[in-house]
Coordinates of C-alpha atoms in Angstrom, one line a residue:
X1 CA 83.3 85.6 -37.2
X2 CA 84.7 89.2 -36.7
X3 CA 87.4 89.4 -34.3
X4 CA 88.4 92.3 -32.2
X5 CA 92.0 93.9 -33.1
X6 CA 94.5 93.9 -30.1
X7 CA 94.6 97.5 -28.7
X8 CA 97.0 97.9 -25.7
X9 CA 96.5 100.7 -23.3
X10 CA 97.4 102.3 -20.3
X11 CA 96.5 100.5 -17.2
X12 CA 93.5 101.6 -15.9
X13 CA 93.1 101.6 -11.8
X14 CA 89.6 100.3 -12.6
X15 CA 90.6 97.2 -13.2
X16 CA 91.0 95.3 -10.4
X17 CA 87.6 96.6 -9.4
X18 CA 86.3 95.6 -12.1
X19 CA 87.4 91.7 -11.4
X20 CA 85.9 91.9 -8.1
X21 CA 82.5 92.5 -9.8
X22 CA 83.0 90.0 -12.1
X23 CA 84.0 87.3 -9.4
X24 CA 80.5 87.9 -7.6
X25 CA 78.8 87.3 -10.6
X26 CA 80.9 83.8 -11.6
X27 CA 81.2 82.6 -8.0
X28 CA 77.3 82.7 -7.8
X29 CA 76.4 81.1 -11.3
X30 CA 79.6 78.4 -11.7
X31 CA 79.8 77.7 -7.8
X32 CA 78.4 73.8 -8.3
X33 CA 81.6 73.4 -9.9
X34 CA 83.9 76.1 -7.7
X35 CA 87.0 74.5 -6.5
X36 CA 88.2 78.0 -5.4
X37 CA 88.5 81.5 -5.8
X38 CA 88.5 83.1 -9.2
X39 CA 92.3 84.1 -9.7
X40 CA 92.6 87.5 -11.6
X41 CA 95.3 87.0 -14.2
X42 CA 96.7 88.7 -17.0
X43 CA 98.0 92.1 -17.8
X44 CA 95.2 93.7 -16.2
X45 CA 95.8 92.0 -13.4
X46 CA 99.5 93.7 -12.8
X47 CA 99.5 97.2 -11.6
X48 CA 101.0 99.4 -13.8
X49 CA 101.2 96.9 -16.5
X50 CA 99.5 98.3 -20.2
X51 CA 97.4 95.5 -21.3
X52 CA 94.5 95.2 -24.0
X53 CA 91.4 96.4 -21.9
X54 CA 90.1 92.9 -21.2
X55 CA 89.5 91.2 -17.6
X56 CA 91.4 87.9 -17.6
X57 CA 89.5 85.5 -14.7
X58 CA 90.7 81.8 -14.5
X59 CA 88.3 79.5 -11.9
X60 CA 89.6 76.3 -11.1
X61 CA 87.5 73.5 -11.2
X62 CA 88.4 70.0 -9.7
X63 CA 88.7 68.6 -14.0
X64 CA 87.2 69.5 -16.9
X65 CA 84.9 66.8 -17.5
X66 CA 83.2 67.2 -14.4
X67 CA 83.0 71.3 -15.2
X68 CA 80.9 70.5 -18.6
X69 CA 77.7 71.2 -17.1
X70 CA 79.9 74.7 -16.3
X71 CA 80.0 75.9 -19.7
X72 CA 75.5 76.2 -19.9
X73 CA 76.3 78.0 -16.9
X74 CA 78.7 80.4 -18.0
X75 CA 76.5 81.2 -21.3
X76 CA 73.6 82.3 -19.0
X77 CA 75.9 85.4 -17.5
X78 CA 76.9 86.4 -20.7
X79 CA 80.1 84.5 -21.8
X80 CA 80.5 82.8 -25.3
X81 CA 81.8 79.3 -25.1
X82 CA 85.2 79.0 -27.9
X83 CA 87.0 75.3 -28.0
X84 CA 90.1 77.3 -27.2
X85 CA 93.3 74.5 -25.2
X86 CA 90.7 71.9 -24.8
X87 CA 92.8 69.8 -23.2
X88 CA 94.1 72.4 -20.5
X89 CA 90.7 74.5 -20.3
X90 CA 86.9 75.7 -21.1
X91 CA 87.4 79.2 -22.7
X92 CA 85.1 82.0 -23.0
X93 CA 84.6 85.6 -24.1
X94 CA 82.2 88.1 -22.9
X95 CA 80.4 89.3 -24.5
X96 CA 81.4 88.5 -27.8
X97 CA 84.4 87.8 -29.8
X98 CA 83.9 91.4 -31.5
X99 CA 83.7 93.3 -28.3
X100 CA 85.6 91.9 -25.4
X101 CA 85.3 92.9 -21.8
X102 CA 86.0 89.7 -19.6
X103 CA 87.6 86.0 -20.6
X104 CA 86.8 83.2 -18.8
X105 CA 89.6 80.5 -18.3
X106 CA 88.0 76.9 -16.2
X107 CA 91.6 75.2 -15.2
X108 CA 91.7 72.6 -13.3
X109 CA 92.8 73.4 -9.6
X110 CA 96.9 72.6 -8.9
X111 CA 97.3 71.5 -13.0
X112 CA 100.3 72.9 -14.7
X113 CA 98.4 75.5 -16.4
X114 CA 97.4 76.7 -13.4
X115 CA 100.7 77.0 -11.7
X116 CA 102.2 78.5 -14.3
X117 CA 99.7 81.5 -14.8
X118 CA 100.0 82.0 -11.6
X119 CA 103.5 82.1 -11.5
X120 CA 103.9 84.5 -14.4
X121 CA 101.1 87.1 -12.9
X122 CA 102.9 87.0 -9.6
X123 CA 106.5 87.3 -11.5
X124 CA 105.7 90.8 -13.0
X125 CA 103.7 91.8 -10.2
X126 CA 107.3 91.5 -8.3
X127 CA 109.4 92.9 -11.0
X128 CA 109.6 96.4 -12.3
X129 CA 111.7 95.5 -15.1
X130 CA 110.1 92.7 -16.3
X131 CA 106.7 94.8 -16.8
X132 CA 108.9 97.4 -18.7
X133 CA 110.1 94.1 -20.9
X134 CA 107.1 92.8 -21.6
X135 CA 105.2 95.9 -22.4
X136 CA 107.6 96.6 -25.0
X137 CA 107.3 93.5 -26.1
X138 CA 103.6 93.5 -26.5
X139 CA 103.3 97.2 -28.1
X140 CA 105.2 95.7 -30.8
X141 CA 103.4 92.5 -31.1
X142 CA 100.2 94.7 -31.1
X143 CA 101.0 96.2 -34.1
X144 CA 103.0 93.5 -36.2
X145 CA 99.7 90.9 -35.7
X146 CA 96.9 93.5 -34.5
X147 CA 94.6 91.2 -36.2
X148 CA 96.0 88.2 -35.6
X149 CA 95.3 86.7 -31.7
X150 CA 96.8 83.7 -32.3
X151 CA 100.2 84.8 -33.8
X152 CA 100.3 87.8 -30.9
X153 CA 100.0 84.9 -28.5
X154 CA 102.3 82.8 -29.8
X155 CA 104.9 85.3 -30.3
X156 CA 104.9 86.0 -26.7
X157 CA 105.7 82.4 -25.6
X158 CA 109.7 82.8 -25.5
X159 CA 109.0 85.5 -22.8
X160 CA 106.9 83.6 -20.9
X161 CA 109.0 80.7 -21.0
X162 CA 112.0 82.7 -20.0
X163 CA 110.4 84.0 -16.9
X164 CA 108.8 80.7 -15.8
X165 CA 112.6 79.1 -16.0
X166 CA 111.8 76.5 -18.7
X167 CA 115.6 76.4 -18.2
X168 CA 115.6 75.9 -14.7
X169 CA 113.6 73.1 -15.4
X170 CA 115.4 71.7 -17.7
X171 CA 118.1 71.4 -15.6
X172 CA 116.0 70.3 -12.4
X173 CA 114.6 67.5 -14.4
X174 CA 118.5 66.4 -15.5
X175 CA 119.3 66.3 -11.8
X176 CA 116.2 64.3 -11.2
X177 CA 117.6 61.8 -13.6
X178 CA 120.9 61.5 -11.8
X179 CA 119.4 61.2 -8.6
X180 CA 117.6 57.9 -10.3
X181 CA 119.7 56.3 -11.7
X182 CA 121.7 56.9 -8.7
X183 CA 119.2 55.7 -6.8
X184 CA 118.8 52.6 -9.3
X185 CA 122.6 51.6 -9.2
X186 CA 122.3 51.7 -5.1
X187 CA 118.8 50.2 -4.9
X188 CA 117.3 53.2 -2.8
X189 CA 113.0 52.4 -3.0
X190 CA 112.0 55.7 -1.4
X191 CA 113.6 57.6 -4.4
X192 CA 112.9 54.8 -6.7
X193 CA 109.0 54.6 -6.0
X194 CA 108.8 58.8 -5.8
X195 CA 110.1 59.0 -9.4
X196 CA 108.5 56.6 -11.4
X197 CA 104.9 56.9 -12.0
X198 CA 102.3 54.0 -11.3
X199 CA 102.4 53.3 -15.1
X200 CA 106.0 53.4 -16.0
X201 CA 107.6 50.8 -18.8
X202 CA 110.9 50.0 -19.1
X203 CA 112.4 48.5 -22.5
X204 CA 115.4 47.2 -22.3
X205 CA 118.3 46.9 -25.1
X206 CA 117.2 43.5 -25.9
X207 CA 113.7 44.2 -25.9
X208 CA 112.0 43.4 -23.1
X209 CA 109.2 45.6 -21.6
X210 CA 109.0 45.9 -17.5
X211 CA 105.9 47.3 -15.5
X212 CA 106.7 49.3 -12.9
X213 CA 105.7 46.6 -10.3
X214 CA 108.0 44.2 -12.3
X215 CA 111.2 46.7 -12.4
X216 CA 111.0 47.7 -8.6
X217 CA 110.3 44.2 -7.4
X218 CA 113.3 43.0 -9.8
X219 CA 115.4 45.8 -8.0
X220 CA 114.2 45.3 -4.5
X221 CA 115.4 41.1 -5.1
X222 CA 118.8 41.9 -6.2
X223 CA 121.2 44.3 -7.4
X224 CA 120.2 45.4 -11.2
X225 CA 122.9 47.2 -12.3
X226 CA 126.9 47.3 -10.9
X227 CA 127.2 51.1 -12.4
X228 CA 124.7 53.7 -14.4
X229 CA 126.8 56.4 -16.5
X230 CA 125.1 59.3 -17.6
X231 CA 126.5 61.2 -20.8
X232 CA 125.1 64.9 -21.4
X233 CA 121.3 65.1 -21.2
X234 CA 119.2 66.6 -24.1
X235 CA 116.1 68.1 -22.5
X236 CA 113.1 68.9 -24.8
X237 CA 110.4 70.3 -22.0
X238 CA 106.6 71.7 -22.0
X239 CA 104.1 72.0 -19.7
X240 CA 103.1 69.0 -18.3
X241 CA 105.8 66.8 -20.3
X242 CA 109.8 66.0 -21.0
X243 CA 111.6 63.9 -23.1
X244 CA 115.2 63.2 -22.0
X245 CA 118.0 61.9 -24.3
X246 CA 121.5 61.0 -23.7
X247 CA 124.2 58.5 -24.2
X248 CA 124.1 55.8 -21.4
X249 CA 126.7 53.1 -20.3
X250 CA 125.1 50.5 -18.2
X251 CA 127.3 48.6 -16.2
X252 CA 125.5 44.9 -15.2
X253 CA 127.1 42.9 -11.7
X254 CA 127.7 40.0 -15.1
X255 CA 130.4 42.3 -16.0
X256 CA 128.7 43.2 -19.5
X257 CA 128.9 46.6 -20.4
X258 CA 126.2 48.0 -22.7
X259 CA 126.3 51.0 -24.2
X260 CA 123.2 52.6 -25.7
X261 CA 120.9 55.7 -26.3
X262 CA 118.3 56.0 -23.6
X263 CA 115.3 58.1 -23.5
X264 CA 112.9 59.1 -20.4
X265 CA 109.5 60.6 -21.1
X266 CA 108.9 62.6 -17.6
X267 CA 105.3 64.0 -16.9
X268 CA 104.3 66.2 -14.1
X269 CA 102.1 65.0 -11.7
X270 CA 101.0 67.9 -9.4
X271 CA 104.3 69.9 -8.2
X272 CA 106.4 67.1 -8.9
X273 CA 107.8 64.7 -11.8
X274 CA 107.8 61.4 -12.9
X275 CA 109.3 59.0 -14.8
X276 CA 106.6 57.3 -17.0
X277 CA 109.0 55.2 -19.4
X278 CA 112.1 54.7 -20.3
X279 CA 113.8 53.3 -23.4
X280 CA 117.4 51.9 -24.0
X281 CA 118.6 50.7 -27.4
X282 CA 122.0 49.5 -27.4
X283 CA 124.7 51.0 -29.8
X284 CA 126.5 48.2 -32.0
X285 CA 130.3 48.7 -32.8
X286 CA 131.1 49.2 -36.1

């Protein structure tokens, strides 16, 4: 199927009007499954901001199962259905993949995908030199994969990430691993129950696997662990997940010591993070 080449060009002050139309039109056909406002994102969604001439709308929906019945729905105004992030949304073009006017993005409401586009729109809206950055960035990209959506997409990522702080979070979720294992050592349950999600595991060095309800009620009976030392933490983070690695040495009121690598997978639940396992695997002396 033909594809359109990326053009950028000036921003047109017709844009914005012309989301406004397009809103009417979606919240009237797709409002069954409407958890919201249409958000117009994008580049033309930033004044002053070159972009390709295409009207970026994402609709949140309360999940994307129950937004199926969304995408017959969508077809009858004009938008193409394209298995494009599954996992994350229902994507459209209008009218056709040759000819672009509008894309459609169904997010679910409050998911990290949602957040984050957000947060990027409203991040060059603020910034002057930001814009400037990007649309340098994306002239170039323009011509090195003009014909090539995918690889222009991709090779934007970095920026993105850079302006959403994927290093703040890095170093938000190390701190939210010091405040539990803090909170682990000195048996604090309000922190303990906020950071681990309802289906955390915990293997141990020798093996054994705790449930959540297991590890807190083992905790909340007696003291676990005498001392939790935390080496440097390796952070590898995307949207909605984070693995954590670092050199541990657990400290047990027996007086054993063990030391041992121990990884966290962290997923984020809303706004906030949790712990949904943890593993620990001692390190023998040689």
């Amino acid at each position: 199927m033909t594809d359109a080449p990326i053009e950028i060009e000036q921003c047109n002050p017709s844009w914005p009007q012309a989301f406004l139309r397009e809103r009417q039109v979606i919240e009237h056909a797709l409002a069954p499954w409407l958890a919201g406002l249409p958000e117009h994102i994008g580049s033309t969604a930033v004044p002053g901001l070159a972009a390709k001439p295409v009207i970026d709308i994402m609709a949140p929906v309360l999940s994307l199962e129950a937004a199926i019945p969304a995408i017959a729905a969508a077809a009858e105004i004009g938008y193409v259905h394209f298995p494009y992030q599954p996992l994350v949304m229902h994507w459209f073009c209008k009218p056709s993949p040759a000819m672009r006017t509008h894309h459609l993005h169904l997010v679910p409401v409050e998911s990290p995908l949602w957040i984050e586009r957000l947060a990027f729109r409203d991040a060059l809206r603020a910034s002057g030199e930001l814009r400037l950055r990007y649309e340098e960035l994306k002239r170039v990209l323009a011509v090195t994969h003009r014909n090539d959506r995918e690889a222009y997409t991709e090779a934007k990522s970095e920026f993105i990430s850079s302006v959403l702080g994927k290093g703040e979070t890095s170093n938000h979720l190390r701190e939210l691993e010091h405040q539990r294992t803090r909170a682990l050592v000195e048996r604090d349950m309000a922190v303990i129950e906020r950071l681990h999600a309802p289906e955390y595991q915990l293997i141990t060095p020798s093996g054994a696997v705790f449930s959540r309800e297991r590890y807190l009620a083992a905790l909340a009976a007696e003291p676990f662990y005498a001392k939790w030392e935390v080496g440097e933490i390796d952070v590898r983070v995307s949207a909605e997940m984070a693995l954590l690695r670092y050199q541990a040495t657990l400290h047990f009121p027996s007086g054993r010591v063990v030391v041992c690598w121990h990884t966290d997978s962290y997923e984020r639940r809303g706004l906030h993070w949790q712990a949904v396992w943890s593993q620990a695997t001692e390190l023998k002396p040689r």
